[in-house]
Short mmCIF file of C-alpha atoms in Angstrom, two decimals:
data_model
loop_
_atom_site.label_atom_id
_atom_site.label_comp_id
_atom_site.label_asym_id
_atom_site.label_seq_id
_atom_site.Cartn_x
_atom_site.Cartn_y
_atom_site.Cartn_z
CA UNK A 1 5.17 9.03 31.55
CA UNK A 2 8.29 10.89 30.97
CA UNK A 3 9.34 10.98 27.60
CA UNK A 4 6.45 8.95 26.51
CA UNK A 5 5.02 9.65 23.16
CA UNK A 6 1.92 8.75 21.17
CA UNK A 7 1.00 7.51 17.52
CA UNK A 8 -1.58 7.12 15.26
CA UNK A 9 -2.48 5.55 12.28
CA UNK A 10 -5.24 4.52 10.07
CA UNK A 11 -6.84 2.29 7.70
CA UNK A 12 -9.78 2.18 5.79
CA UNK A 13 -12.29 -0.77 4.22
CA UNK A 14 -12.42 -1.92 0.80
CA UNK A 15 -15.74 -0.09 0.73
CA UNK A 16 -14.27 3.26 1.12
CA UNK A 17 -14.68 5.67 -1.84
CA UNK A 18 -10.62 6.10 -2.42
CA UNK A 19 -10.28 2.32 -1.74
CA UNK A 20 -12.98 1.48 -4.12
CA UNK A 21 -10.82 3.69 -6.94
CA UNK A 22 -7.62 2.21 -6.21
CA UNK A 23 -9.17 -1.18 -6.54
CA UNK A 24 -10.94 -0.56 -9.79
CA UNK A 25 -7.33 1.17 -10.99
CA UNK A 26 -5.41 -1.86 -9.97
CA UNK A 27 -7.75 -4.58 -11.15
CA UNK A 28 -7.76 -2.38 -14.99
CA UNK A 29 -4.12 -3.09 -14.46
CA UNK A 30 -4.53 -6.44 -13.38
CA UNK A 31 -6.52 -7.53 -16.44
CA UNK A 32 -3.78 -6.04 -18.61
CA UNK A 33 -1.05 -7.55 -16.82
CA UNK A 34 -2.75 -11.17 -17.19
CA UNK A 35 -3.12 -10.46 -20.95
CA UNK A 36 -0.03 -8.31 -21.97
CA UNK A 37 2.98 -8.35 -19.61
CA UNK A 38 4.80 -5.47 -21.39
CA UNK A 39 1.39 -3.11 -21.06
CA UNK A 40 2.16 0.08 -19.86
CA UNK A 41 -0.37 1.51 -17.64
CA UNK A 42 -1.35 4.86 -15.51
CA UNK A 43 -5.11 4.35 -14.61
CA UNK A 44 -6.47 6.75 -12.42
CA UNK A 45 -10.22 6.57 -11.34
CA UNK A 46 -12.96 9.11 -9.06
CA UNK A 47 -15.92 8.40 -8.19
CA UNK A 48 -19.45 9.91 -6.11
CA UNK A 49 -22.98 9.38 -6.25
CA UNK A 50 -24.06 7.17 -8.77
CA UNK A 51 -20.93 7.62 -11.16
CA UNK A 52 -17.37 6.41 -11.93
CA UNK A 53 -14.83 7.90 -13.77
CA UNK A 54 -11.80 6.45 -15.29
CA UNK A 55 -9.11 7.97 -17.16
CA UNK A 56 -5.37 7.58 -18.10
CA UNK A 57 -2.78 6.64 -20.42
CA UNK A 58 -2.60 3.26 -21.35
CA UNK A 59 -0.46 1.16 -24.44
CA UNK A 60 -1.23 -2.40 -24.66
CA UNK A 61 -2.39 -4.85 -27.76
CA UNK A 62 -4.98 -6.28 -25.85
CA UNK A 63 -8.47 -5.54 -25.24
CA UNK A 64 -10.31 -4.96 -21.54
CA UNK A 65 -13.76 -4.54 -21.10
CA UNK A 66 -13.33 -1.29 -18.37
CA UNK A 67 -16.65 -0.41 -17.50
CA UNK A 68 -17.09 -4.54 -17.26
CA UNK A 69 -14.24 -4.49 -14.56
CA UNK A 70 -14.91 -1.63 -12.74
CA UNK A 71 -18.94 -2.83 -12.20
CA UNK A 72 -17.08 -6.39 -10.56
CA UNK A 73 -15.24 -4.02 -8.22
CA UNK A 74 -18.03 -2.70 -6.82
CA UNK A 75 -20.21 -5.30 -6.35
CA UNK A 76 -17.55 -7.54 -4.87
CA UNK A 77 -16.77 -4.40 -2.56
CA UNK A 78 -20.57 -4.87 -1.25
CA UNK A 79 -22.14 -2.21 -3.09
CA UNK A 80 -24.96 -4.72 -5.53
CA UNK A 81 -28.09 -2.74 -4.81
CA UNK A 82 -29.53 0.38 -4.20
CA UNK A 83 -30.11 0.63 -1.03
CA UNK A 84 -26.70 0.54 -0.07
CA UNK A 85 -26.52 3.90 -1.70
CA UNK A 86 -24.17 2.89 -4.63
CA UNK A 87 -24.73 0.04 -7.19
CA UNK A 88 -22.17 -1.64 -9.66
CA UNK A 89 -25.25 -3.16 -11.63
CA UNK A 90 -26.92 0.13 -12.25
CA UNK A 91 -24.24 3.21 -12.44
CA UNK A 92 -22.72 5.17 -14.98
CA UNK A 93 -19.30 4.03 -16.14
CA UNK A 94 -17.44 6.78 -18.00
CA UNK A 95 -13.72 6.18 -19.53
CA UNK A 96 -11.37 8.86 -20.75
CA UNK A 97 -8.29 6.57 -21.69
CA UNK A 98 -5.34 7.58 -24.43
CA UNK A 99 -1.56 6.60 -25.66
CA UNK A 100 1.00 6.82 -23.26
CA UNK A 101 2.83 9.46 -24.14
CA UNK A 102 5.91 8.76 -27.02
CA UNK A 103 8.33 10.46 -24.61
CA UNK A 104 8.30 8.96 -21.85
CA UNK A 105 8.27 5.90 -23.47
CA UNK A 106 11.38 6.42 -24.92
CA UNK A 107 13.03 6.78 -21.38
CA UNK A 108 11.18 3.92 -20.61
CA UNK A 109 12.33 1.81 -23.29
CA UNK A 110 15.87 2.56 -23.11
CA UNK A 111 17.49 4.13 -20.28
CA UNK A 112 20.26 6.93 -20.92
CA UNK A 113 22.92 4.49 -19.41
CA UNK A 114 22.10 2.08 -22.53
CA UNK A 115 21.76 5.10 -24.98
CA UNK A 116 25.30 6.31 -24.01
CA UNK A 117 27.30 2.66 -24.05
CA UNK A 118 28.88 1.28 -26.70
CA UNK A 119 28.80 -2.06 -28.23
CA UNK A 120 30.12 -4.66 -26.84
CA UNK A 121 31.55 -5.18 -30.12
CA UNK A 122 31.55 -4.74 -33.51
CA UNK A 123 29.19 -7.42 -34.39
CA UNK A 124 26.77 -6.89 -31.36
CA UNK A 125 23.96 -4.94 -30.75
CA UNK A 126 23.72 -5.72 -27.29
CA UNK A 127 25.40 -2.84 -25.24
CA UNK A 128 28.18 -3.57 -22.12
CA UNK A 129 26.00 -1.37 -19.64
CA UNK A 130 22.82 -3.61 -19.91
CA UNK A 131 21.11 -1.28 -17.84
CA UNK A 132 17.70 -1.80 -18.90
CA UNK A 133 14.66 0.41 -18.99
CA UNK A 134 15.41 3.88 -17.63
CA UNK A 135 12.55 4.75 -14.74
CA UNK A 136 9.19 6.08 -16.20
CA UNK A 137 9.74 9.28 -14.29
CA UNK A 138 11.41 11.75 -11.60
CA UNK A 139 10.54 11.20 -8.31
CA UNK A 140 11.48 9.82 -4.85
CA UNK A 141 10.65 6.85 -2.94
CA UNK A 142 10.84 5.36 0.95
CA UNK A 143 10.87 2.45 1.96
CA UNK A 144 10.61 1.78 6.06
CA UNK A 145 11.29 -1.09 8.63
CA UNK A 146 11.08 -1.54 12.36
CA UNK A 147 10.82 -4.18 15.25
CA UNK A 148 7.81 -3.27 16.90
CA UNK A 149 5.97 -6.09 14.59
CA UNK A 150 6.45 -9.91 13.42
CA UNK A 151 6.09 -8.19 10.09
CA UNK A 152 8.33 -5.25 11.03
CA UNK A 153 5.83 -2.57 10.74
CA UNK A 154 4.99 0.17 12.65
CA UNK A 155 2.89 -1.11 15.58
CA UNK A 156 -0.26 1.63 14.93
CA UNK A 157 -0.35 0.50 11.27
CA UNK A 158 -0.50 -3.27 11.75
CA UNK A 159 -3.52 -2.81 14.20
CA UNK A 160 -5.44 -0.66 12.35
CA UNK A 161 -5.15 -2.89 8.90
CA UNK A 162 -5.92 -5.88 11.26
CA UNK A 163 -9.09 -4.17 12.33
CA UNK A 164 -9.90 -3.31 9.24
CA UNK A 165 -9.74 -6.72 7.59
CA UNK A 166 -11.55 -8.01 10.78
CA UNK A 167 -14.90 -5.71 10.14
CA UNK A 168 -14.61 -6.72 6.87
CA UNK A 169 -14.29 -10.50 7.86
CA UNK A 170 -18.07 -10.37 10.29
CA UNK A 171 -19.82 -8.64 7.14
CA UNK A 172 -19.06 -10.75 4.59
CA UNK A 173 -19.59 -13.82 6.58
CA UNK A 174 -22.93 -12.45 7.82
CA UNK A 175 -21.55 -11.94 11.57
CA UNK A 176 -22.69 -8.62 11.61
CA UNK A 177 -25.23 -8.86 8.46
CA UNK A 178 -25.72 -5.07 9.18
CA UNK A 179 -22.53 -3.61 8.50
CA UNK A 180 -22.61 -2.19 5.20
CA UNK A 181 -18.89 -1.64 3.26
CA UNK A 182 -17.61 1.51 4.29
CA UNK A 183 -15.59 1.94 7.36
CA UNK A 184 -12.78 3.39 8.65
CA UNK A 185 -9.99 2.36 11.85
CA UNK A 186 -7.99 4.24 13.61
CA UNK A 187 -5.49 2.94 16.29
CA UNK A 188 -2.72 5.21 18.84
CA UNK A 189 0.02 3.07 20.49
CA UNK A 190 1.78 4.99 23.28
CA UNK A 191 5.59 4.73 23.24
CA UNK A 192 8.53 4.72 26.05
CA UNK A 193 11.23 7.30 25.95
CA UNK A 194 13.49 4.75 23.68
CA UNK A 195 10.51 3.86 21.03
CA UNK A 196 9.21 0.47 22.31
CA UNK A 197 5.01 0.26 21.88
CA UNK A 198 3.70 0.60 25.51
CA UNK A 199 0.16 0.21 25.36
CA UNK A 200 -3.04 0.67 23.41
CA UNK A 201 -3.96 4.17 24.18
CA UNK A 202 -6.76 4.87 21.84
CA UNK A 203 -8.79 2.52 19.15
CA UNK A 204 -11.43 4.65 16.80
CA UNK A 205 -13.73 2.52 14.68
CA UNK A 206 -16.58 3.63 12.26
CA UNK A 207 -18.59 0.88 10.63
CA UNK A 208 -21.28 2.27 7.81
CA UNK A 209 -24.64 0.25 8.67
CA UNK A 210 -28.23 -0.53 8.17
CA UNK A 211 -30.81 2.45 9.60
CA UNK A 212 -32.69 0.45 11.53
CA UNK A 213 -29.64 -0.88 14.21
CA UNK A 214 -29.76 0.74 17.91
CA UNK A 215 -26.46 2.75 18.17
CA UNK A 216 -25.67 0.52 21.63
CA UNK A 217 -25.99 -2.70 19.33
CA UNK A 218 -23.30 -1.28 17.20
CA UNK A 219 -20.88 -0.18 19.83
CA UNK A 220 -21.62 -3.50 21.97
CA UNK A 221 -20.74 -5.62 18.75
CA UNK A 222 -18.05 -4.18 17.12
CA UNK A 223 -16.25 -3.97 20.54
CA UNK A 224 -16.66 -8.19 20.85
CA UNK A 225 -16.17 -9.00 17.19
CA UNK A 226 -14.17 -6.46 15.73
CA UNK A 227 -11.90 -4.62 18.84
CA UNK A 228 -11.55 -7.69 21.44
CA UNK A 229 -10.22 -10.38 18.87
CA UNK A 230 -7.40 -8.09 17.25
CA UNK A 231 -5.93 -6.03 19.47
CA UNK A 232 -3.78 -7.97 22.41
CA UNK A 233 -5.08 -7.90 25.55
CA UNK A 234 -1.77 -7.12 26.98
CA UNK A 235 -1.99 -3.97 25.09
CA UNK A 236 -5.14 -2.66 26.80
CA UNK A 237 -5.91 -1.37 29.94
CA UNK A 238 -8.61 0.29 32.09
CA UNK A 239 -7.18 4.05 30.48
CA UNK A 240 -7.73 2.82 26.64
CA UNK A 241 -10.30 4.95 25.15
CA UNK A 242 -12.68 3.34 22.68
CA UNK A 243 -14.53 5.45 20.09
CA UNK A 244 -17.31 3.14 17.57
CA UNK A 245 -19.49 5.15 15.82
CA UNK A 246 -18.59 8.60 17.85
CA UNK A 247 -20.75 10.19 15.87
CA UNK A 248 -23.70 8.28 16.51
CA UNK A 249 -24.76 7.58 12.86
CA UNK A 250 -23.36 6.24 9.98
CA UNK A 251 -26.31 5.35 7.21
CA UNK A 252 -24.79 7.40 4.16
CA UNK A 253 -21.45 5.91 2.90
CA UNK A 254 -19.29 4.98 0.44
CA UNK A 255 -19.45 7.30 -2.93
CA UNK A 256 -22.55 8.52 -1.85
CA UNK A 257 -21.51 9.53 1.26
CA UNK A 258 -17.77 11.18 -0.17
CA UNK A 259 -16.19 11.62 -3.37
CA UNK A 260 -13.25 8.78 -4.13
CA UNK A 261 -9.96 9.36 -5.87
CA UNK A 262 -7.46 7.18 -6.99
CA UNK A 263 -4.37 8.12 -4.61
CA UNK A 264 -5.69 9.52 -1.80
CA UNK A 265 -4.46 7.11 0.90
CA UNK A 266 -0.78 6.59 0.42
CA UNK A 267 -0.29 6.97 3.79
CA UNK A 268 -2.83 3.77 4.69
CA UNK A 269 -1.06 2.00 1.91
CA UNK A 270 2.19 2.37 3.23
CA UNK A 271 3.87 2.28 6.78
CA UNK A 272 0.80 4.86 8.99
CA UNK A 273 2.88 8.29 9.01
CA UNK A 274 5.54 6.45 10.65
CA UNK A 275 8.07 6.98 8.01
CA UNK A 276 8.64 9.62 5.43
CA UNK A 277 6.62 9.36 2.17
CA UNK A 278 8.28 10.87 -1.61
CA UNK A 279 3.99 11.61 -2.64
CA UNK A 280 3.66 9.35 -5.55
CA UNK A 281 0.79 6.60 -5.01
CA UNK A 282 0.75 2.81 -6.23
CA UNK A 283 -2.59 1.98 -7.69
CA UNK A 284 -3.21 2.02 -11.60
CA UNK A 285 0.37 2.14 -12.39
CA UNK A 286 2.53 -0.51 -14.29
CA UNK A 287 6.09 -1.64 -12.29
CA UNK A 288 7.96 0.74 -14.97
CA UNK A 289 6.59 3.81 -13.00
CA UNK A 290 9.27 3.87 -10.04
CA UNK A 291 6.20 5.08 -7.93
CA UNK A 292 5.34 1.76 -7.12
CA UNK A 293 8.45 -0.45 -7.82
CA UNK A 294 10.82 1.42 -6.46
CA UNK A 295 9.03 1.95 -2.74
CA UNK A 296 8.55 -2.23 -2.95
CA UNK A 297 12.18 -2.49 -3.44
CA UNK A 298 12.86 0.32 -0.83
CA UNK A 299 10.79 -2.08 1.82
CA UNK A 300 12.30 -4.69 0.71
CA UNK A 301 16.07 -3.35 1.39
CA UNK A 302 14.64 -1.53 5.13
CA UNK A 303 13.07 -4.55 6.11
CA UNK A 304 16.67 -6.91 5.30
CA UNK A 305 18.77 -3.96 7.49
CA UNK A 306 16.05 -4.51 10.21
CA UNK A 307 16.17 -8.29 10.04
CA UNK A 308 19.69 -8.56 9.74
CA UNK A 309 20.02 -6.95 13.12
CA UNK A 310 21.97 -3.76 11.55
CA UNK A 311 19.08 -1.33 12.99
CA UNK A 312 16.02 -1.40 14.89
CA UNK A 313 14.41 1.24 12.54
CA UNK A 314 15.51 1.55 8.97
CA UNK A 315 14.23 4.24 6.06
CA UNK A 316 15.39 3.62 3.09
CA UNK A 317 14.95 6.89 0.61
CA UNK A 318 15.54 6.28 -3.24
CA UNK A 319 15.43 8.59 -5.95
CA UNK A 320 14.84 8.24 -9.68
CA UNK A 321 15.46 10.88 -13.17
CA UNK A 322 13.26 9.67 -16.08
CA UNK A 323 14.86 7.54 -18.37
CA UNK A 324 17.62 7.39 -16.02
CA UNK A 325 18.02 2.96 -14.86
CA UNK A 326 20.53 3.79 -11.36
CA UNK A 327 18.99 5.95 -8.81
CA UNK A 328 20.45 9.07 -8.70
CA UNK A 329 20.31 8.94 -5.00
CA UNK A 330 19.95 6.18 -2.30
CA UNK A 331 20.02 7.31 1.38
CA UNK A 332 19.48 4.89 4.53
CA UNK A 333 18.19 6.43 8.31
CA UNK A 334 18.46 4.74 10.95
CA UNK A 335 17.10 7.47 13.54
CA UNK A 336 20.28 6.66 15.62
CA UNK A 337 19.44 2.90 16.15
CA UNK A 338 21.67 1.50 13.16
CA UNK A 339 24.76 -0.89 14.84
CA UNK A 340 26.64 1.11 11.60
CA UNK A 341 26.66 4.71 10.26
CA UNK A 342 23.76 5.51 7.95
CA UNK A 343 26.30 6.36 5.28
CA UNK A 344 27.66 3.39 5.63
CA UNK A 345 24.22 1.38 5.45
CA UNK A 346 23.42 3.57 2.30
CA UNK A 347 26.26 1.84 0.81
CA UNK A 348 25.61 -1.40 1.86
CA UNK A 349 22.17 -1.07 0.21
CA UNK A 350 23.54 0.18 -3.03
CA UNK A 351 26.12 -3.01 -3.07
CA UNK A 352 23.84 -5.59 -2.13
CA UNK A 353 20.42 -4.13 -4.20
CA UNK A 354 20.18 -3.56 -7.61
CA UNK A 355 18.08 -0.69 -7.83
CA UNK A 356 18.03 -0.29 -11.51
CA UNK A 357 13.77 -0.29 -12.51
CA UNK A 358 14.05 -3.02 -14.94
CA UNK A 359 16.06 -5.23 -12.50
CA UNK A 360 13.39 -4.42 -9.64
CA UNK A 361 10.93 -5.61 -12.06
CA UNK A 362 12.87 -8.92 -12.98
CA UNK A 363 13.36 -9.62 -9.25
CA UNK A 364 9.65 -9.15 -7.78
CA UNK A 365 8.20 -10.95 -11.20
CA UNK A 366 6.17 -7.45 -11.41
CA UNK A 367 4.80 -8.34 -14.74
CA UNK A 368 1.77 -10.54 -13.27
CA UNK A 369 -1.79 -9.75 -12.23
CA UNK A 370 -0.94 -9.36 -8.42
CA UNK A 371 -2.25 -5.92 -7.78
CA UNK A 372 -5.74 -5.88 -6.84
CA UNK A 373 -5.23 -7.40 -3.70
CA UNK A 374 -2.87 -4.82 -2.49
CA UNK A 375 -5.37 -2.16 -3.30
CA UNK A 376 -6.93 -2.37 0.83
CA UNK A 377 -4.99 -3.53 3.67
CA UNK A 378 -1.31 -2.05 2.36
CA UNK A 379 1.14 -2.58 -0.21
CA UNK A 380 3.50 -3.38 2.82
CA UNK A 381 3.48 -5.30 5.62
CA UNK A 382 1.65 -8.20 4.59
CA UNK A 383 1.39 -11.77 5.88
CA UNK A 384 -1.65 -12.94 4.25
CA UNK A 385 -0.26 -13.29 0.74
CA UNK A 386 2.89 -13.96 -0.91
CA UNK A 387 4.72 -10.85 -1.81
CA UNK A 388 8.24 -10.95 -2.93
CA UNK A 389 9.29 -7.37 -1.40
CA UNK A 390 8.27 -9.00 2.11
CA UNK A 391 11.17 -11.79 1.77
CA UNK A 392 14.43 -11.56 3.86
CA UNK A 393 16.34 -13.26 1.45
CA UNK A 394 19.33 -10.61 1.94
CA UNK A 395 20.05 -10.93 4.84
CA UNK A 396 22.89 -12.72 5.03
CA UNK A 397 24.43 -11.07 2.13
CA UNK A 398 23.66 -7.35 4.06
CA UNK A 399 25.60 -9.07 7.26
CA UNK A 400 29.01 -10.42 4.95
CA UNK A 401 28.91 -6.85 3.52
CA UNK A 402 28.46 -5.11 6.91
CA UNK A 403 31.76 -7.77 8.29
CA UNK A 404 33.98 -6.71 5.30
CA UNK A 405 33.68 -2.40 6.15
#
């Protein structure tokens, strides 16, 4: 046990009150994305008993029905009648929505890089720096790979989303007809001395369901459906702990139970606490906010170093001034594992990624209705859909860099 070190990490259902909001803010976005690419959008959404409210800034020439796609949220999320405590069909829908702001838009528009070339020529408007958009705001952004996974995620993470999507899975296919939406994971992998995943040490889950189910039912049944099929059996021993439930109730949930905000699990929708995060969130917000677009393309170059064998663990820090296009900073740690020096790696990144906003944009096809379904489960990480951050398609350009230093 020397040296040995544990880790946690969470995840939460679809039917949690901050899920629920950054589903309803993604799937506003969604619905302007699928009607007008070039929308910009910041949609933020809360929500408790009986009420949702959404607000932002939003510029787009077409029209979306809010309240109308906020209502399918919830009812797809599980909550259709009253007695799960919350209904889509029958609660108050309030909207607060205005103009993005003129000035950031112009940084937005037209990066300074742009605004400070020349033309090409005499006869061109087109400017030699071609920059594109400048990022919608300050801020900075980390992006994080490591070997423990298939997926190269942290370990903790990628069991607790797996557990996660498993509760889900039994409720909505009427395994276990008495969960009810909101639930919670929580997963602790203990660690050798040199950072490989030992063992299971811990698994915490909390299922919201019916009043009338005997608290040993719950426990006996979420252990064989939920815990047994997803975490490997090599990974648990006679000294994993198991809590389901600890509390012995869990009737009230969802907004009734707890307020939900918009934002308010960055850490399940990125990498578990394993890696650094710059504290802007994803959901509600268009790819011109760096926010989101720039921590996909910071995965993105993390996950290539990881793959391409230059480290076993790979951060990847970014950082953006508004209406600026190049990041102002780009930083790589490796935590000592990286076959190169980080500085070195840093530049690698820089040569072989184009950081710029508007080029992240053109390369991930961000301007598409592909956001809702990173709302629950992680932005990162994921093998169940398509997502073009996830590709190692660098690779071998990061290794004919890394031959050439």
């Amino acid at each position: 046990m020397e040296n040995h070190i544990l880790f946690t990490s969470e995840s939460v259902t679809e039917g949690h009150p901050d899920k629920l909001c950054d589903q309803i803010s993604d799937a506003v976005l969604d619905a302007i994305m699928a009607r007008d690419p070039q929308g910009r959008v910041a949609c933020e959404c809360c929500c408790t008993t009986g009420v949702v409210w959404i607000m932002g800034e939003i510029s787009t020439s077409c029209y979306v029905d809010i309240p109308r796609v906020a209502r399918q949220v919830i009812m797809e999320a599980g909550y259709d009648r009253p007695e799960m405590g919350f209904d889509g069909n029958a609660c108050a829908v309030l909207t607060a929505i205005d103009e993005q702001s003129p000035d950031i838009a112009l940084g937005v528009d037209k990066s300074l890089e742009d605004k400070m070339s020349e033309p090409c020529d005499e006869n061109s408007e087109a400017t030699c720096s071609a920059a594109g958009g400048g990022a919608g705001d300050q801020g900075l952004m980390f992006g994080y790979a490591c070997d423990e996974t298939p997926e190269l995620m942290p370990m903790p993470i990628a069991l607790a989303h797996a557990l996660v999507r498993q509760l889900t899975l039994v409720r909505k296919e009427g395994i276990l007809p008495w969960l009810r939406p909101d639930g919670k994971s929580q997963v602790t992998v203990e660690y050798d001395g040199e950072g490989n995943p030992l063992r299971v040490d811990t698994v915490v889950v909390s299922a919201q369901h019916a009043p009338e189910i005997p608290l040993e039912e719950i426990r006996r049944e979420i252990y064989a459906r939920v815990i047994a099929p997803v975490i490997p059996a090599g990974m648990l021993d006679d000294q994993t702990v198991y809590y389901i439930n600890p509390t012995g109730r869990f009737v009230v949930g969802g907004p009734h139970g707890d307020s939900g905000l918009t934002g308010r699990k960055i850490i399940v929708d990125t990498y578990g606490g394993c890696a650094r995060h710059g504290g802007g969130s994803f959901s509600g917000k268009d790819p011109t906010k760096v926010d989101r677009s720039a921590a996909y393309a910071a995965r993105h170059a993390a996950k290539n170093v990881v793959a391409a064998g230059l480290a076993r663990r790979c951060e990847v820090q970014l950082a953006y001034a508004i209406g600026v296009a190049h990041p102002v900073s780009v930083r790589v740690d490796t935590f000592g594992t990286g076959a190169l020096p980080d500085a070195d790696l840093a530049a690698l990144v820089r040569g072989v990624f184009d950081l710029r906003p508007a080029a992240i944009i053109r390369a991930f096809d961000l301007r598409r209705p592909i956001y809702r379904q990173l709302a629950v489960l992680g932005h990162v990480g994921r093998t169940d859909i398509d997502l073009p951050w996830e590709k190692l398609d660098r690779v071998e350009d990061l290794k004919r860099a890394a031959e050439v230093l």
